Structure formats: C-alpha cells, structure tokens
Amino acid sequence: MSDRPAADPGDDPRALKEEVAALRAQIADMQTELEVLASLSRNVPGVLYVLEPDHRGLPSVVYCSDGVRDILGIAPDEWKARFESAYEHVYPDDRAMVRVLCESAMRASDPAEFEFRVVLADKGVRTVAGRAMSGCQLNGRFARVGYIHDVTEEKLYRSATVKAQAAEQASAAKSEFLSRMSHELRTPLNAILGFSQLLKMPDAEPLSSAQRQKVEVMEQAGQHLLAVINDVLDLSRIESGRLPLSLEPVSTHAAFEHALDLVGNLAADLDVRLLPCHDCDDPTVLADRTRLQQVLVNLLTNGVKYNRPGGTVSVQARQEGERVMLEVRDTGRGMSQEQLAHLFEPFNRLGAEQTGVEGTGIGLVIVKRLLELMDGELEVRSEPGQGTRMRCWLPVGTGPDTAHSPLDELGGLDPEQPHLADGHDDHPRLEVLYAEDNQINIDLVTEILALLPWCRVTVAHNGAEALAAVRRRRPDLLLLDMQLGDMSGFDVVKVLDQDVETTGIPRVALSADAMPDTIRRAQAWGFKAYLTKPLDVAQLMATLEQVAQEVAGRS
C-alpha cells in the first residue's frame, strides 16, 4: 500500500469550482424563491413568512413580507433579528398558546390552521388567522412556510350573520307561536261570543229580562278577554318587528269621526259626552289607516273610562309645519307626576285595577309604539282632578285621503249594510260548503245559517271531506276554516284550483288565525273575505248576502 495521504477534494481546483457553482445555483434558487415570495406579498393583504429552526431547534425568521407591520405590529427586520419580539404584541390571554404553537412548528410535518388575537397601538385588539405547512427547501433544509391575515371584520360579519339568522329563526318561531296562540285563544271565545249574539237576535227565542242581562254580561266579559288577547298579540308583533304597516294619506276628520262612532255606545253608558271637532281644519296625515284608528279609539276609550259622570271628551286636529297634531282631552281624574313616570310600563295600570275599570295596562304602550312606527310621537299632560290631554304628532300626508268603502276590505262586509228580507221566496239561493274541524264552531255556524232560509249548507269535517264534497257537487261558496287538521284552507284551495272542474269557486276564510301575514296571503289567493273568530254574526250574514247577490247576478 502507498504511504501517500489521500487527496483532499478541496485541493482539486475542478471539484472546488463545481462546489462553488453548486452554491451559486442554490443561492440563485433561494433568491428566486424570495423574489417569488416578495411578489406574492405585494398582492396579498397579510403576511407571508418562512421559518427555519435555529441551533436550539427554535423558530427563526428567514423571510417575512412587509405586511407584518400591519398584522403583528413589528418591522420585518425586528422579527428576523428576534423572533420572540412578536410575542410582545400577542393578546396576553393567547400568548401561551401562540408560544407552544410556534415552538412545536419546527417539529410539525402536517399543515396547521390557527387563530389568535394581537394588540396593536393604532388598531386595538385584532383577530388574526393563518395556515402553515412544512417542507424542504431547494437547499435541503427544513422550513415552515405560512400566511397570517387579519380576520377581525370577517369574524364580526360571520357573527352578525349567525345572529341575524338566529334572530330570523326566532322571529319566525315567534310568529308561528303567535299564530297558534291566536287560534287557540280565539276558538273558545268564538263559541262564547257567537252564541251570545245568537241568543240576543230577534229571531231567537225571547229571553227574560234577567236572562238577557246575564247574556250581555257574558258577552261583555268575552269582549274584554278578546281585547286583552288582541293587545297582547299586537304588542308581541310590535316588539318582534313583524307588524306590517301601510302608510297613506288619511283625513284626520274622517279618522276622528269613525273613532268617535266606535266609542259612542261606551260614552253613553258611562254618561260622558263626546265633543267632535266641528270647526277644526281637516289636515291629512301620513299613517296606516287601521293603526291610526286603533290609536284614536284607544285614546278616546281611556278618556271615557277614566272620566266622571257628566264629563266630556273633546278632540282637535291642526297642522303645525310639517307635522299634524291630533288631540284627545278629557275631564277625568287625571294622573300625578309619579303615575306619569310609569305610564308606559306594560301591564302597569297605575292603581286603576282597584277602581273596577276594566283594562290591561298595555293600551297606551301600544299607542306609543304604533305612533313611533309611523314616525310620530305621543305627548301626555295630566293633573290630578283636572283631566288628561293626549297629543299625537304625525307627519303631514301629501295628497287627498283615498279611503275606500268597508265593502272593499278583505275583512268582509259592513255589518250595517241592509239585507234583503230573509224569508222572501225570490231571494237568491246559495249553496255553501263549510269546512271546519271543530264541532262547537260547526254548531254555531249552522245555527247562524239556519236563520237564512235561502242558504243551504253542507259540512265537511276536514280537508279531504271538503275536496270530496266539492267533486260531488260544486257549491256556490266555500266557507273555509284555515286550519282543518289534515290540511290548511290554502291547501284545499290549491288542490281545487288545479282542476278545471273545481277552480274559481268563491271562497271566504273563517279563521281564528288573525295574523296580518295570513290575511294578506288569503287576499293574494283570491279569498273574497277573511272573517276572524270570534265571529261577528252580522258580518258573516252580510258577507253571505253579498255572495248570494253576486251568484244570482252571474246566473
């Protein structure tokens, strides 16, 4: 063997040259990688970074884009010089988690997603999120490549979206609950008030004075309970934001006149004079006609109920600039400042529950909120023993009042409309199919229709029976309860309208579901009227009268 030592590759100029060339190639490749990262970083809003393990196996920054200033609050050179400087800007509660995440990154091989908070001097607390993955660089060294970006607004948006969806679902559930509750509460009242009206009708068996008085008490109690139900449902719809409004020009004179008519009987019973505004102007307000009527009737009713025998309730309306003032003033007992402070607390009757005057304590709450929904407001002034003044302020309406006849309303006919004599032989006949799944309601309606000799009724106890009955004999009118157990009134109409032999039959809804959305839907489906339970007997009879005349006219 030769004693000559082995040659050092480094002594070989050719080998050395090849090594230098390889190093230059690696440097060029690294330079290319960095240029690619720099190019990418100019087109993305976050931070691109590359980490390598240092001699302790801890992360060190090989590359980071300028976005680190906005995302982590430090300069690129500062982070490269001292990796730990980033921890100083991490939210204190997240710092331990981020430290473990970073230190374990140098041993991780799987992709990772993460999220944490930082505290920036100019932006406050922000939430950042990122993704990182491991691999070998061209130089063969292990590296962790990642991207971090600010997700604060994105998280807020997602949170708001989730909350909005939850609120929408809750609102839908609340509407469904209100609809069912309205149905369950109104159905028994339908029997109470319906049969009370029947007992008082001229064609019924005469009642003794004592019997009539008891029936009237029963009817008054039922009407009071109905008012409570309506108030609670209205308040719930207002609070859930699901009370529909249709703003239009409304004559203040017409609104007051109608409201005074509705309160007239109560005022006469309590010996209170209603003083209409004969010499007032007639400004037009922009309001929902039905809800304005509700507001005025409520204010007038309170003025009458809490008045004294021989007292008065007066009204006034005048325009002041771009607003209209509607005033209701009474000479009643008035309220103290302490009572006024609690006036708009739901169910707080301010001690009136001890006086025997009926009420719920939410009427004025509803009035105030209805006015606010119509871009108005309520002003109250009162003194004990001197009476109360309620002023409603609403925007001026542009254009004339386009009020239409009650006959045009989906709610049904005006119960005051005169009927043809029921017993005349030449009265138009009417074939009615009544679909109802509640036997008490069936008994009530059939007794009402028995008062109309020209009306022949067939009863179906569910939707399937109604469909079969129509196919056997086409009626002149469908009188439909909207919840039939096996299907809804809308389902029945949908099936019938798909068949050329049964389509186009006039239909009237008779339902305990008094929700406005359902009533509008019925209007869209071509219902001639939507009568709500508890039934107004006169209104039902008037509706049947009109349909009979229309059928006779077509014939």
XYZ file of C-alpha atoms in Angstrom:
555
model
C 0.000 0.000 0.000
C 1.181 3.524 -0.652
C 2.012 5.714 2.328
C 0.860 8.781 0.374
C -2.047 10.532 2.186
C -5.496 10.728 0.486
C -6.095 13.771 -1.632
C -8.368 16.500 -0.196
C -11.208 17.192 -2.670
C -10.782 20.808 -1.796
C -7.310 20.654 -3.233
C -8.796 19.751 -6.574
C -9.469 23.043 -8.374
C -12.034 21.365 -10.554
C -14.009 19.964 -7.575
C -13.809 23.294 -5.795
C -15.119 25.024 -8.852
C -18.045 22.610 -9.010
C -18.889 23.227 -5.337
C -18.788 26.964 -5.849
C -21.043 26.615 -8.861
C -23.483 24.488 -6.852
C -23.549 27.037 -4.031
C -24.158 29.813 -6.513
C -27.016 27.816 -8.004
C -28.523 27.305 -4.542
C -28.174 30.990 -3.771
C -29.791 31.817 -7.102
C -32.623 29.404 -6.351
C -33.078 30.909 -2.877
C -33.028 34.364 -4.410
C -35.672 33.241 -6.857
C -37.807 31.860 -4.018
C -37.508 35.100 -2.100
C -38.404 37.103 -5.194
C -41.461 34.921 -5.721
C -42.497 35.416 -2.071
C -41.902 39.153 -2.334
C -44.004 39.286 -5.496
C -46.788 37.354 -3.824
C -46.688 39.517 -0.721
C -47.312 42.643 -2.779
C -50.651 41.214 -3.900
C -51.989 39.737 -0.668
C -53.147 41.702 2.390
C -51.496 39.547 5.058
C -48.032 38.294 5.988
C -46.052 35.634 4.123
C -43.230 34.131 6.184
C -40.664 31.345 6.186
C -39.298 29.866 9.418
C -36.262 27.649 9.922
C -35.039 26.059 13.149
C -32.053 27.769 14.770
C -29.244 25.939 16.599
C -31.622 25.328 19.539
C -34.376 23.978 17.339
C -36.478 27.099 17.906
C -38.042 29.081 15.046
C -36.165 31.882 13.352
C -37.467 34.074 10.553
C -35.814 33.553 7.194
C -38.296 35.676 5.304
C -41.342 37.824 6.098
C -43.233 40.311 3.995
C -43.824 43.945 4.876
C -47.394 43.133 5.884
C -46.050 42.063 9.272
C -46.132 45.738 10.278
C -49.929 45.878 9.924
C -50.682 42.360 11.146
C -48.302 41.835 14.072
C -47.219 45.409 14.749
C -43.460 44.892 14.221
C -40.953 45.644 11.447
C -39.661 42.787 9.258
C -36.044 43.324 10.350
C -37.051 43.313 14.015
C -38.834 39.975 13.655
C -35.917 38.476 11.726
C -33.466 39.637 14.364
C -35.507 38.384 17.311
C -38.393 36.003 16.768
C -39.682 36.489 20.331
C -40.477 40.151 19.620
C -43.764 39.054 18.041
C -44.941 37.598 21.368
C -44.973 41.082 22.890
C -47.882 42.051 20.615
C -49.953 38.925 21.187
C -53.027 39.340 23.400
C -51.971 38.275 26.942
C -54.580 35.510 27.211
C -53.407 33.991 23.905
C -49.648 34.339 24.431
C -49.005 30.904 25.965
C -50.944 29.182 23.207
C -49.060 31.033 20.472
C -45.676 30.222 22.054
C -46.463 26.497 22.135
C -47.738 26.690 18.550
C -44.549 28.352 17.278
C -42.100 26.136 19.142
C -43.839 22.934 18.052
C -43.936 24.191 14.455
C -40.287 23.283 13.985
C -41.172 19.640 14.618
C -44.502 19.575 12.798
C -44.973 17.950 9.449
C -48.728 18.367 8.962
C -50.457 21.545 7.799
C -51.935 23.613 10.615
C -54.553 26.342 10.911
C -54.579 28.744 13.820
C -56.180 31.900 15.154
C -55.218 34.313 17.914
C -55.535 37.950 18.966
C -52.977 40.734 18.857
C -52.913 44.177 20.434
C -51.830 46.962 18.064
C -51.098 50.503 19.128
C -53.171 52.084 16.356
C -55.935 49.476 15.961
C -56.505 47.974 19.388
C -57.362 44.302 19.710
C -57.476 42.455 16.397
C -58.012 38.827 15.489
C -55.592 37.177 13.059
C -55.714 33.741 11.489
C -53.248 31.748 9.448
C -52.194 28.499 7.898
C -48.722 26.905 7.814
C -47.140 23.828 6.272
C -43.690 22.201 6.363
C -41.332 21.140 3.600
C -37.768 21.064 2.388
C -36.273 23.972 0.540
C -34.071 23.590 -2.503
C -31.094 23.685 -0.195
C -32.444 20.635 1.555
C -33.142 22.430 4.802
C -36.420 22.056 6.742
C -38.712 25.096 6.661
C -42.165 26.080 7.868
C -43.984 28.328 5.382
C -47.082 30.214 6.461
C -49.517 33.034 5.892
C -51.257 35.240 8.500
C -54.050 37.744 7.827
C -56.462 39.944 9.792
C -59.908 38.319 10.154
C -61.481 40.765 12.614
C -64.115 42.122 10.234
C -64.694 38.693 8.735
C -65.404 37.259 12.195
C -67.690 40.169 13.020
C -69.555 39.628 9.767
C -69.890 35.898 10.383
C -71.045 36.565 13.924
C -73.562 39.144 12.713
C -74.783 36.728 10.042
C -75.241 33.960 12.592
C -77.048 36.344 14.921
C -79.238 37.605 12.085
C -80.111 34.042 11.099
C -80.836 33.163 14.701
C -82.963 36.301 15.068
C -84.840 35.469 11.854
C -85.462 31.918 13.032
C -86.570 33.189 16.436
C -88.854 35.726 14.788
C -90.361 33.051 12.552
C -90.837 30.789 15.570
C -92.439 33.648 17.483
C -94.788 34.377 14.596
C -95.743 30.715 14.441
C -96.326 30.713 18.192
C -98.445 33.869 17.991
C -100.462 32.405 15.153
C -101.137 29.209 17.090
C -101.812 31.105 20.304
C -104.254 33.391 18.495
C -106.028 30.323 17.143
C -106.178 28.525 20.490
C -107.435 31.564 22.398
C -109.948 32.767 19.818
C -111.568 29.388 19.174
C -113.293 29.036 22.592
C -114.184 32.741 22.512
C -115.901 32.118 19.185
C -118.443 29.913 20.933
C -118.907 32.314 23.863
C -119.436 35.447 21.792
C -121.132 33.729 18.853
C -123.841 32.043 20.876
C -124.271 35.224 22.948
C -125.057 37.136 19.770
C -127.433 34.415 18.609
C -129.342 34.470 21.891
C -129.915 38.219 21.522
C -131.073 38.120 17.902
C -134.746 38.927 17.205
C -135.397 35.530 15.586
C -134.198 33.649 18.675
C -136.479 32.574 21.488
C -137.303 35.644 23.588
C -135.205 35.998 26.738
C -136.459 37.242 30.056
C -135.003 40.477 31.328
C -132.761 38.614 33.796
C -131.610 36.156 31.126
C -130.814 38.930 28.668
C -128.829 40.770 31.325
C -126.763 37.644 32.002
C -126.120 37.108 28.316
C -124.950 40.697 27.989
C -122.577 40.243 30.951
C -121.221 37.088 29.325
C -120.752 38.918 26.037
C -119.043 41.886 27.713
C -116.668 39.550 29.548
C -115.874 37.786 26.289
C -115.253 41.092 24.505
C -112.932 42.173 27.312
C -110.973 38.927 27.038
C -110.796 39.362 23.265
C -109.433 42.890 23.740
C -106.747 41.530 26.085
C -105.784 38.859 23.534
C -105.613 41.419 20.717
C -103.492 43.809 22.790
C -101.015 41.118 23.821
C -100.673 39.851 20.263
C -100.250 43.385 18.907
C -97.571 44.173 21.488
C -95.745 40.939 20.655
C -95.827 41.702 16.924
C -94.555 45.225 17.515
C -91.684 44.030 19.705
C -90.710 41.338 17.193
C -90.734 43.871 14.344
C -93.350 41.910 12.409
C -96.236 44.379 12.459
C -96.941 45.369 8.841
C -97.818 48.983 8.127
C -99.187 50.625 5.004
C -98.632 54.383 5.170
C -101.019 56.550 3.143
C -102.697 59.953 3.354
C -105.530 59.818 5.908
C -108.077 62.530 6.692
C -107.930 63.440 10.384
C -111.603 64.452 10.303
C -112.658 61.049 8.924
C -110.385 59.211 11.365
C -111.816 61.056 14.371
C -115.390 60.672 13.107
C -115.051 56.906 12.780
C -113.324 56.559 16.154
C -115.996 58.653 17.883
C -118.698 56.437 16.374
C -116.997 53.317 17.712
C -116.741 54.744 21.234
C -120.198 56.312 21.235
C -122.058 53.486 22.999
C -119.458 53.261 25.766
C -119.645 57.021 26.351
C -123.439 56.915 26.535
C -123.344 54.043 29.032
C -120.919 55.964 31.284
C -122.680 59.349 30.886
C -119.715 61.011 29.174
C -120.243 63.468 26.307
C -118.093 63.188 23.177
C -117.395 66.594 21.634
C -116.427 66.305 17.949
C -114.304 68.999 16.373
C -116.819 70.760 14.121
C -114.775 73.895 13.414
C -111.351 72.254 13.075
C -109.293 72.094 9.935
C -109.010 68.738 8.199
C -105.271 68.168 7.746
C -104.141 64.937 6.172
C -101.618 62.748 7.963
C -99.304 60.054 6.624
C -100.287 56.968 8.596
C -101.511 53.408 8.484
C -105.275 53.828 8.389
C -106.095 50.812 10.561
C -103.416 51.519 13.157
C -104.320 55.214 13.366
C -107.891 54.136 14.039
C -106.580 51.831 16.768
C -104.632 54.709 18.331
C -107.579 57.109 18.369
C -110.082 54.543 19.651
C -107.685 53.625 22.462
C -107.188 57.266 23.494
C -110.919 58.022 23.324
C -111.781 54.863 25.248
C -109.361 55.809 28.019
C -110.790 59.329 28.088
C -114.268 57.878 28.574
C -113.455 55.060 31.020
C -111.411 57.212 33.383
C -113.768 60.172 33.253
C -116.514 61.218 35.687
C -120.289 61.059 35.113
C -121.280 64.155 33.171
C -117.710 64.657 31.975
C -116.572 65.350 28.417
C -114.012 64.135 25.915
C -113.078 66.586 23.168
C -110.914 66.213 20.076
C -108.918 68.628 17.982
C -106.640 68.496 14.934
C -104.381 71.101 13.385
C -101.312 71.297 11.201
C -98.108 72.824 12.547
C -95.409 72.977 9.896
C -94.587 69.504 8.589
C -96.479 67.754 11.367
C -100.106 67.328 12.355
C -101.323 67.341 15.940
C -104.321 65.187 16.930
C -105.541 65.879 20.454
C -107.839 63.970 22.811
C -108.679 65.873 26.004
C -110.827 64.597 28.875
C -112.181 65.991 32.145
C -111.426 62.844 34.119
C -109.487 62.086 37.276
C -106.079 62.904 35.786
C -102.709 61.498 36.839
C -99.943 62.542 39.204
C -96.323 63.054 38.134
C -95.437 59.773 39.792
C -98.093 57.964 37.755
C -96.944 59.656 34.552
C -93.426 58.362 35.189
C -94.743 54.783 34.935
C -97.363 55.406 32.257
C -95.700 53.344 29.523
C -94.769 50.314 31.578
C -96.589 47.262 30.145
C -99.328 45.859 32.413
C -98.929 48.676 34.945
C -102.436 50.098 35.429
C -101.272 52.767 37.881
C -103.723 51.651 40.555
C -106.744 51.580 38.236
C -107.140 47.851 38.895
C -108.627 48.847 42.272
C -111.354 51.004 40.700
C -113.289 48.311 38.857
C -112.497 49.876 35.464
C -111.535 47.143 33.027
C -108.213 47.328 31.215
C -104.915 45.577 30.513
C -102.321 48.257 31.166
C -100.794 47.899 27.701
C -103.100 50.032 25.558
C -101.023 53.206 25.844
C -97.814 51.214 25.385
C -99.195 50.016 22.050
C -100.351 53.538 21.138
C -96.893 54.989 21.777
C -95.111 52.291 19.788
C -97.571 52.430 16.911
C -97.029 56.172 16.623
C -93.267 55.678 16.665
C -93.560 53.095 13.878
C -95.463 55.723 11.859
C -92.711 58.291 12.510
C -94.835 60.038 15.118
C -94.832 60.595 18.845
C -97.161 60.847 21.826
C -97.241 63.779 24.243
C -99.090 63.443 27.560
C -100.050 66.110 30.072
C -102.205 65.467 33.111
C -103.061 66.823 36.551
C -104.962 65.067 39.339
C -108.597 66.173 39.303
C -108.109 68.277 36.156
C -108.139 65.662 33.426
C -105.642 64.488 30.802
C -104.535 65.761 27.399
C -103.066 63.303 24.878
C -101.477 64.678 21.727
C -100.384 62.564 18.755
C -97.897 64.095 16.333
C -97.680 62.616 12.839
C -96.135 63.680 9.521
C -98.275 65.668 7.097
C -99.747 63.490 4.363
C -99.389 64.626 0.764
C -102.412 64.156 -1.461
C -106.072 63.536 -0.671
C -107.412 60.761 1.518
C -108.093 57.803 -0.746
C -110.291 55.991 1.764
C -112.333 53.173 0.317
C -115.551 51.607 1.387
C -115.513 48.914 4.038
C -117.063 46.687 1.347
C -113.685 46.674 -0.400
C -111.840 45.363 2.631
C -110.822 41.718 2.812
C -112.180 41.667 6.343
C -115.734 41.314 4.973
C -118.829 43.399 4.505
C -120.018 46.298 6.559
C -122.342 44.683 9.130
C -124.616 47.729 8.859
C -125.371 47.003 5.205
C -129.131 46.358 4.800
C -130.105 42.816 3.808
C -132.946 41.610 1.673
C -135.746 40.056 3.663
C -134.593 36.572 4.524
C -137.966 34.939 4.116
C -138.713 36.088 0.535
C -139.201 33.214 -1.862
C -137.459 35.114 -4.642
C -134.259 35.606 -2.656
C -131.198 34.170 -4.483
C -130.276 30.720 -3.253
C -126.787 29.962 -2.002
C -125.118 26.532 -1.779
C -122.419 26.722 0.913
C -119.771 24.125 1.722
C -118.495 24.797 5.250
C -115.180 23.098 6.129
C -114.441 23.081 9.872
C -112.854 20.520 12.220
C -114.236 21.934 15.492
C -117.740 20.671 16.334
C -118.656 23.680 18.519
C -117.799 26.031 15.664
C -119.858 23.853 13.318
C -122.840 24.059 15.674
C -122.518 27.835 15.876
C -122.246 28.499 12.143
C -125.012 26.065 11.192
C -127.325 27.796 13.670
C -126.444 31.151 12.116
C -127.075 29.852 8.607
C -130.348 28.314 9.750
C -131.575 31.916 10.142
C -131.140 32.323 6.354
C -133.718 30.063 4.639
C -132.187 30.765 1.233
C -128.836 29.357 2.352
C -128.204 25.579 2.115
C -125.099 24.367 3.963
C -123.081 21.158 3.696
C -120.453 20.480 6.366
C -117.029 18.889 5.801
C -115.072 17.974 8.919
C -111.613 18.111 7.328
C -109.827 18.980 4.102
C -110.249 15.563 2.487
C -114.012 15.622 3.087
C -114.184 19.144 1.633
C -112.413 18.078 -1.576
C -114.685 15.051 -1.962
C -117.815 17.148 -1.349
C -116.826 19.732 -3.981
C -116.250 16.996 -6.564
C -119.676 15.506 -5.840
C -121.496 18.843 -6.049
C -119.916 22.188 -6.901
C -121.016 24.779 -4.255
C -121.627 28.475 -4.766
C -119.315 29.322 -1.855
C -116.533 27.707 0.146
C -116.585 28.788 3.786
C -113.195 27.564 4.974
C -111.575 27.319 8.362
C -107.861 27.833 7.698
C -106.642 25.006 9.959
C -108.526 21.808 9.175
C -106.342 19.249 10.907
C -105.305 17.248 7.831
C -104.572 20.325 5.702
C -104.915 24.085 5.654
C -107.539 26.142 3.876
C -104.820 27.214 1.431
C -104.078 23.557 0.668
C -107.747 22.916 -0.124
C -107.938 25.904 -2.480
C -104.680 24.935 -4.185
C -105.973 21.433 -4.987
C -109.331 22.724 -6.231
C -107.787 25.396 -8.445
C -105.640 22.777 -10.205
C -108.775 21.106 -11.600
C -110.723 22.903 -14.322
C -113.962 21.436 -12.922
C -113.482 22.910 -9.455
C -111.398 26.040 -9.978
C -112.673 29.545 -9.330
C -115.213 28.743 -6.610
C -115.739 31.861 -4.456
C -114.111 31.358 -1.074
C -114.377 33.073 2.308
C -111.977 32.366 5.163
C -113.390 31.899 8.633
C -110.446 31.516 10.963
C -109.100 32.073 14.444
C -105.738 32.957 12.873
C -105.892 36.746 12.829
C -102.229 37.325 11.893
C -101.853 40.047 9.217
C -99.465 37.911 7.146
C -102.101 35.181 6.852
C -104.801 37.692 5.936
C -102.618 39.227 3.201
C -101.827 35.746 1.902
C -105.550 34.983 1.715
C -106.064 38.162 -0.268
C -103.369 37.066 -2.721
C -105.098 33.680 -3.072
C -108.362 35.330 -4.113
C -110.433 34.984 -0.927
C -113.445 37.290 -1.055
C -113.276 37.936 2.690
C -111.340 36.882 5.768
C -113.615 36.697 8.815
C -111.822 36.216 12.104
C -113.044 34.353 15.137
C -114.716 35.230 17.424
C -117.332 35.687 14.743
C -119.279 38.853 14.170
C -122.621 37.243 13.314
C -123.926 40.284 11.436
C -120.744 40.486 9.378
C -120.977 36.808 8.391
C -124.614 37.224 7.349
C -123.768 40.346 5.349
C -120.944 38.531 3.559
C -123.228 35.631 2.634
C -125.820 38.134 1.402
C -123.318 39.756 -0.926
C -122.086 36.429 -2.310
C -125.672 35.322 -2.923
C -126.357 38.514 -4.908
C -123.157 38.060 -6.942
C -124.027 34.430 -7.733
C -127.513 35.477 -8.797
C -126.029 38.205 -10.979
C -123.744 35.726 -12.750
C -126.635 33.343 -13.259
